[in-house]
PDB file of C-alpha atoms in Angstrom:
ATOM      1  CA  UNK A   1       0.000   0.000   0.000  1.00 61.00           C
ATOM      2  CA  UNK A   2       1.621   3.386  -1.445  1.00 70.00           C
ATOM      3  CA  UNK A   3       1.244   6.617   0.729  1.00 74.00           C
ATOM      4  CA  UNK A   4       0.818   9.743  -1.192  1.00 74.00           C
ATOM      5  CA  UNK A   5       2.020  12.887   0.191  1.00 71.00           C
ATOM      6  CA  UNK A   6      -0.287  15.739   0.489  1.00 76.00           C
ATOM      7  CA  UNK A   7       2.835  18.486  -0.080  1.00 78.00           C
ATOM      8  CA  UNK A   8       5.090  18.079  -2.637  1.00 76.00           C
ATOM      9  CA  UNK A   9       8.599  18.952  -2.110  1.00 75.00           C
ATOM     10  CA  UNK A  10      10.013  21.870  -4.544  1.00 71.00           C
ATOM     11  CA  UNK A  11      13.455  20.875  -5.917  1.00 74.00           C
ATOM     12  CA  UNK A  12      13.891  24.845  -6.629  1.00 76.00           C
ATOM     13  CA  UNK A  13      16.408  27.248  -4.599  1.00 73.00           C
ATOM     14  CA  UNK A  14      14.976  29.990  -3.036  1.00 74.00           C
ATOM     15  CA  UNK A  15      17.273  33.132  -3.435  1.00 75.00           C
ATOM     16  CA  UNK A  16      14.873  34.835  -0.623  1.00 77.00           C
ATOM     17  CA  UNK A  17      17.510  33.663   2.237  1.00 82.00           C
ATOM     18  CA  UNK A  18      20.706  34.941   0.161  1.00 85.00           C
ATOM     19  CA  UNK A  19      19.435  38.248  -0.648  1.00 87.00           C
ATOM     20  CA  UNK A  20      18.785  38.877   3.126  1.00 88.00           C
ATOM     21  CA  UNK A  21      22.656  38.333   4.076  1.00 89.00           C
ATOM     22  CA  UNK A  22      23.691  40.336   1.247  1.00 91.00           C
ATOM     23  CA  UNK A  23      21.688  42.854   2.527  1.00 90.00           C
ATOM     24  CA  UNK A  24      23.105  42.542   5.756  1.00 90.00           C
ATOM     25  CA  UNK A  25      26.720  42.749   4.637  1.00 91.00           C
ATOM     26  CA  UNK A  26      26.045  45.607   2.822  1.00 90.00           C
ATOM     27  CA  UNK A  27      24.642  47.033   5.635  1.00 88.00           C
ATOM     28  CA  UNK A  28      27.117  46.073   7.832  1.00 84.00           C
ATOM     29  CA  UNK A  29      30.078  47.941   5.561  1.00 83.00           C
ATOM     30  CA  UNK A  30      28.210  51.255   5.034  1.00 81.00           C
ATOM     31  CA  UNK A  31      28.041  51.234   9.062  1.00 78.00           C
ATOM     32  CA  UNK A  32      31.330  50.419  10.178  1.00 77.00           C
ATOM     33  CA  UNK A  33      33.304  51.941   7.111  1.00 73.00           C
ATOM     34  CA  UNK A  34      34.531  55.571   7.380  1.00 62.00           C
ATOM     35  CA  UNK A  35      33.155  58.383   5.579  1.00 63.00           C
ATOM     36  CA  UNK A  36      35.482  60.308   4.640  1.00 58.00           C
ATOM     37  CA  UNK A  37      34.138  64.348   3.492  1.00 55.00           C
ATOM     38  CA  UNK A  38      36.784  65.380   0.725  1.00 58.00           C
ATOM     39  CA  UNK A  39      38.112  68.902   0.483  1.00 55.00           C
ATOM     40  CA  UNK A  40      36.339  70.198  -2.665  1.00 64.00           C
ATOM     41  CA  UNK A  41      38.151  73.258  -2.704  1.00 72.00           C
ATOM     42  CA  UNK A  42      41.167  72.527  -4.070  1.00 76.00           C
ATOM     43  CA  UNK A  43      44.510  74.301  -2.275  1.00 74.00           C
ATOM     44  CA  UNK A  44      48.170  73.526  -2.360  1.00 78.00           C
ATOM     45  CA  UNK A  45      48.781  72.951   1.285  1.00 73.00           C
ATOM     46  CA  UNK A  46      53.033  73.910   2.501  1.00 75.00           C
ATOM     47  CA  UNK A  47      54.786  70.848   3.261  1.00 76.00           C
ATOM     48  CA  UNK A  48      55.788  70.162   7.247  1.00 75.00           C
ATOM     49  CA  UNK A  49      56.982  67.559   9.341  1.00 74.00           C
ATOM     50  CA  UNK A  50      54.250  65.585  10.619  1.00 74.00           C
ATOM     51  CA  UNK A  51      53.021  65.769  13.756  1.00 66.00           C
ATOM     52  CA  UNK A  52      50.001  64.267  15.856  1.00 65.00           C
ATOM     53  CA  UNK A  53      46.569  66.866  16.100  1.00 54.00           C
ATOM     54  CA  UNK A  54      45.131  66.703  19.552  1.00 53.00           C
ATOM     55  CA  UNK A  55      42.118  66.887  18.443  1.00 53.00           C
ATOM     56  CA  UNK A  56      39.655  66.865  15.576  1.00 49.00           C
ATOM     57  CA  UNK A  57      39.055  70.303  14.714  1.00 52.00           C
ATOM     58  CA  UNK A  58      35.401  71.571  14.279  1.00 77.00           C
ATOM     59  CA  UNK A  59      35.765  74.696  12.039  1.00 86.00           C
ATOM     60  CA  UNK A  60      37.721  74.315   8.938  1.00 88.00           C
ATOM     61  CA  UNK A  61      38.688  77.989   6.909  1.00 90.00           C
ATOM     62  CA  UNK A  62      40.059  76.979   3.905  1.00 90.00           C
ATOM     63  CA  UNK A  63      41.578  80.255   2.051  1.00 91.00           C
ATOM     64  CA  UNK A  64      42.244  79.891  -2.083  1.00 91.00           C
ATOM     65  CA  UNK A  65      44.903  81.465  -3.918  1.00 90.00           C
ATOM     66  CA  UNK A  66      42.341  84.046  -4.844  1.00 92.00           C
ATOM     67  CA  UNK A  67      41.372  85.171  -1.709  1.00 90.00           C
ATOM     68  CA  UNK A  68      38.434  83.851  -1.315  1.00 91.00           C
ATOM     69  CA  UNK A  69      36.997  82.135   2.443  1.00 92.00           C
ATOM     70  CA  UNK A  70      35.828  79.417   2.945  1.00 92.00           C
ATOM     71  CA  UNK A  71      34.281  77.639   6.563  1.00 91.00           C
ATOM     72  CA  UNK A  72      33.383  74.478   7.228  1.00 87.00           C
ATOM     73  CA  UNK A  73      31.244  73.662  10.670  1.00 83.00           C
ATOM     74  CA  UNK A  74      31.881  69.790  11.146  1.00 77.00           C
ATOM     75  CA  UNK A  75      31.006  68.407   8.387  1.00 74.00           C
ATOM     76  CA  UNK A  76      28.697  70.524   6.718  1.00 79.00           C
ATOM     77  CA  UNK A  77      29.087  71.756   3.156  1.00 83.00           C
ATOM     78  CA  UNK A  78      31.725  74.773   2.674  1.00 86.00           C
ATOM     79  CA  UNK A  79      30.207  78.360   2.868  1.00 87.00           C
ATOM     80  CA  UNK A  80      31.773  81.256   1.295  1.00 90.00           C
ATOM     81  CA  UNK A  81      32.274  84.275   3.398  1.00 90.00           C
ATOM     82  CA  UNK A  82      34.209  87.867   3.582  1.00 89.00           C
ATOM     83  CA  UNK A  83      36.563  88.351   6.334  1.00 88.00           C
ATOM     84  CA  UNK A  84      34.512  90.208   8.503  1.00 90.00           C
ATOM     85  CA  UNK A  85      31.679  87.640   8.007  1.00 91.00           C
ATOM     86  CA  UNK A  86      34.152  84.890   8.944  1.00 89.00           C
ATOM     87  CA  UNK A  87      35.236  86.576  12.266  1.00 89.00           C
ATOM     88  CA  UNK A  88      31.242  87.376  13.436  1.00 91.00           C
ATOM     89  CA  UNK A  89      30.808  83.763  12.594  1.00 90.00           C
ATOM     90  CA  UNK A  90      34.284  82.509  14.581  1.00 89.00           C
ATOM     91  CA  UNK A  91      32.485  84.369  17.291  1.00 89.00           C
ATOM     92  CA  UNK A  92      29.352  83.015  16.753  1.00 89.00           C
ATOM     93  CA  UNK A  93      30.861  79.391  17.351  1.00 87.00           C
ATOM     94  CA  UNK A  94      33.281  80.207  20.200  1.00 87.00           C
ATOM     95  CA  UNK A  95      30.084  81.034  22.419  1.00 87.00           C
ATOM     96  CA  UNK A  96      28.671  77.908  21.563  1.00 85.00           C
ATOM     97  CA  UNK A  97      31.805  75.566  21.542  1.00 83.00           C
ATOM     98  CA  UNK A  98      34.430  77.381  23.428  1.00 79.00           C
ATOM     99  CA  UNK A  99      36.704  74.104  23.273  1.00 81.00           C
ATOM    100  CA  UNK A 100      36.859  74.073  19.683  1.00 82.00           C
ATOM    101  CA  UNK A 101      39.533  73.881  17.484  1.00 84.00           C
ATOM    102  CA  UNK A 102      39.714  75.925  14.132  1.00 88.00           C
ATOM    103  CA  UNK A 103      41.791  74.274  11.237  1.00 87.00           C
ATOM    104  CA  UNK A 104      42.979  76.594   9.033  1.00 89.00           C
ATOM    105  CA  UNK A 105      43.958  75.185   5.583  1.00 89.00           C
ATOM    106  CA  UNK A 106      45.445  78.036   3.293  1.00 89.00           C
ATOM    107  CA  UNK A 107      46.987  77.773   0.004  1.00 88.00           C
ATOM    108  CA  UNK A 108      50.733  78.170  -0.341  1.00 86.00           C
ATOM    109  CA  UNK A 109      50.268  81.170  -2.353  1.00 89.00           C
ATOM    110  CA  UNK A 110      48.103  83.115   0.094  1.00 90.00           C
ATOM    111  CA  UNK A 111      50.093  85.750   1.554  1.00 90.00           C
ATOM    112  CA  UNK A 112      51.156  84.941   5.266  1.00 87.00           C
ATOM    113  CA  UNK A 113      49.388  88.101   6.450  1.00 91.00           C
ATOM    114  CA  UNK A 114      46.057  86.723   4.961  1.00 90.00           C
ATOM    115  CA  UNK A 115      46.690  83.942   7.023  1.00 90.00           C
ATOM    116  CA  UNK A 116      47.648  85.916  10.001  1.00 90.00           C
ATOM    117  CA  UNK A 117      44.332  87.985   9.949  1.00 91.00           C
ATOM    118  CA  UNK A 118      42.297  84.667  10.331  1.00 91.00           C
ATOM    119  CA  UNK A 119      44.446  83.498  12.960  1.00 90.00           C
ATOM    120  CA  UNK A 120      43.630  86.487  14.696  1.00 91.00           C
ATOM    121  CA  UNK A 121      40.070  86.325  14.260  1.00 90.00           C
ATOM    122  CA  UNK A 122      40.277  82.836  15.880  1.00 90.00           C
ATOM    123  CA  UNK A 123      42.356  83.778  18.684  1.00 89.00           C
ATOM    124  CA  UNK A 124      39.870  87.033  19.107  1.00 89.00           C
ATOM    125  CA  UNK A 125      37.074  84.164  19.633  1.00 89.00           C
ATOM    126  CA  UNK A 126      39.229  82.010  22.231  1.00 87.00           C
ATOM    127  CA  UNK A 127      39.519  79.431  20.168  1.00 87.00           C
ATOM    128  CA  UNK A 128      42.530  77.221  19.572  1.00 85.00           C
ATOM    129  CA  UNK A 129      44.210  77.038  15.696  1.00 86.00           C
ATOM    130  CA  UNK A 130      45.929  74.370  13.674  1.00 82.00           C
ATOM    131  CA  UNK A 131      47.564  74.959  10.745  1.00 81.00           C
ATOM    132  CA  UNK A 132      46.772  72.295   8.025  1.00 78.00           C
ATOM    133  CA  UNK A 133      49.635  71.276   5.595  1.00 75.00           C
ATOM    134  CA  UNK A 134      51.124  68.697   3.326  1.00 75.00           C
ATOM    135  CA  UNK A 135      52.824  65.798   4.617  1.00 74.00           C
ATOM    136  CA  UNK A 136      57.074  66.150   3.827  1.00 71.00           C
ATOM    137  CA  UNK A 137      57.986  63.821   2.111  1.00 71.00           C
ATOM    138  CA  UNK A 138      61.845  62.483   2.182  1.00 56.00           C
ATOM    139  CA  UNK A 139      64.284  64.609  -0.225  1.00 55.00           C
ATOM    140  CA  UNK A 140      67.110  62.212   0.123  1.00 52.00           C
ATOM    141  CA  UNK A 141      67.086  59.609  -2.950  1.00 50.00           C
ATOM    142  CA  UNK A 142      66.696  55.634  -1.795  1.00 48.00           C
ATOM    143  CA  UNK A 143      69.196  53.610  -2.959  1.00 44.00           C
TER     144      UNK A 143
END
């Protein structure tokens, strides 16, 4: 005496399980990678010796070769300002982060008192400056 089944069993692969851990992968990469925010204004930084920041710093002014200012408030997208703008503005975020630090990333052909004059501004607000360059790289040939 045969038994019949009342469910047949599907030979097919279902995909549904796969798709879920690729899901989850990608997931999982998109959380734990770093995003990295580029510098879309594009400056020739001066070359230094390295050295290790204390901190992250949470104003960025990034001066061009033409003069031009730029601030950055974390990571928010660049905002072009005059110099008095940019020191009402460095005052602005002293009151509300007084333990900030303001990077300062100026072209190599920005004249130093440019550079000065935002450095002032900063220290006017009480908050601490780092100077942004270009890693040095060795001048003496390998052999």
């Amino acid at each position: 005496m045969a038994l019949k089944r009342k469910t047949k069993i599907a030979d097919t692969f279902s995909m549904a399980s796969m798709t879920d851990v690729i899901f989850l992968l990608l997931i999982f990469f998109l959380v734990t990678s770093t995003i990295i925010v580029p510098n879309t204004i594009k400056v020739t930084l001066p070359t230094s010796a390295p050295q290790s920041a204390p901190e992250t710093p949470s104003v960025r002014i990034t001066l061009t070769p033409d003069l031009r200012y730029y601030m950055f408030i974390d990571r928010s997208a660049p905002v072009e300002l005059t110099q008095e703008a940019l020191k009402e503005q460095l005052g602005i975020f002293a009151a509300e982060h007084p333990e900030a630090f303001v990077s300062i990333q100026a072209d190599e052909q920005v004249p130093y008192k440019e550079v000065v004059a935002v450095i002032n501004a900063a220290a006017r607000a009480s908050l601490k400056v780092v100077l942004a360059t270009r890693a040095e790289t060795d001048p003496t040939p390998a052999t």
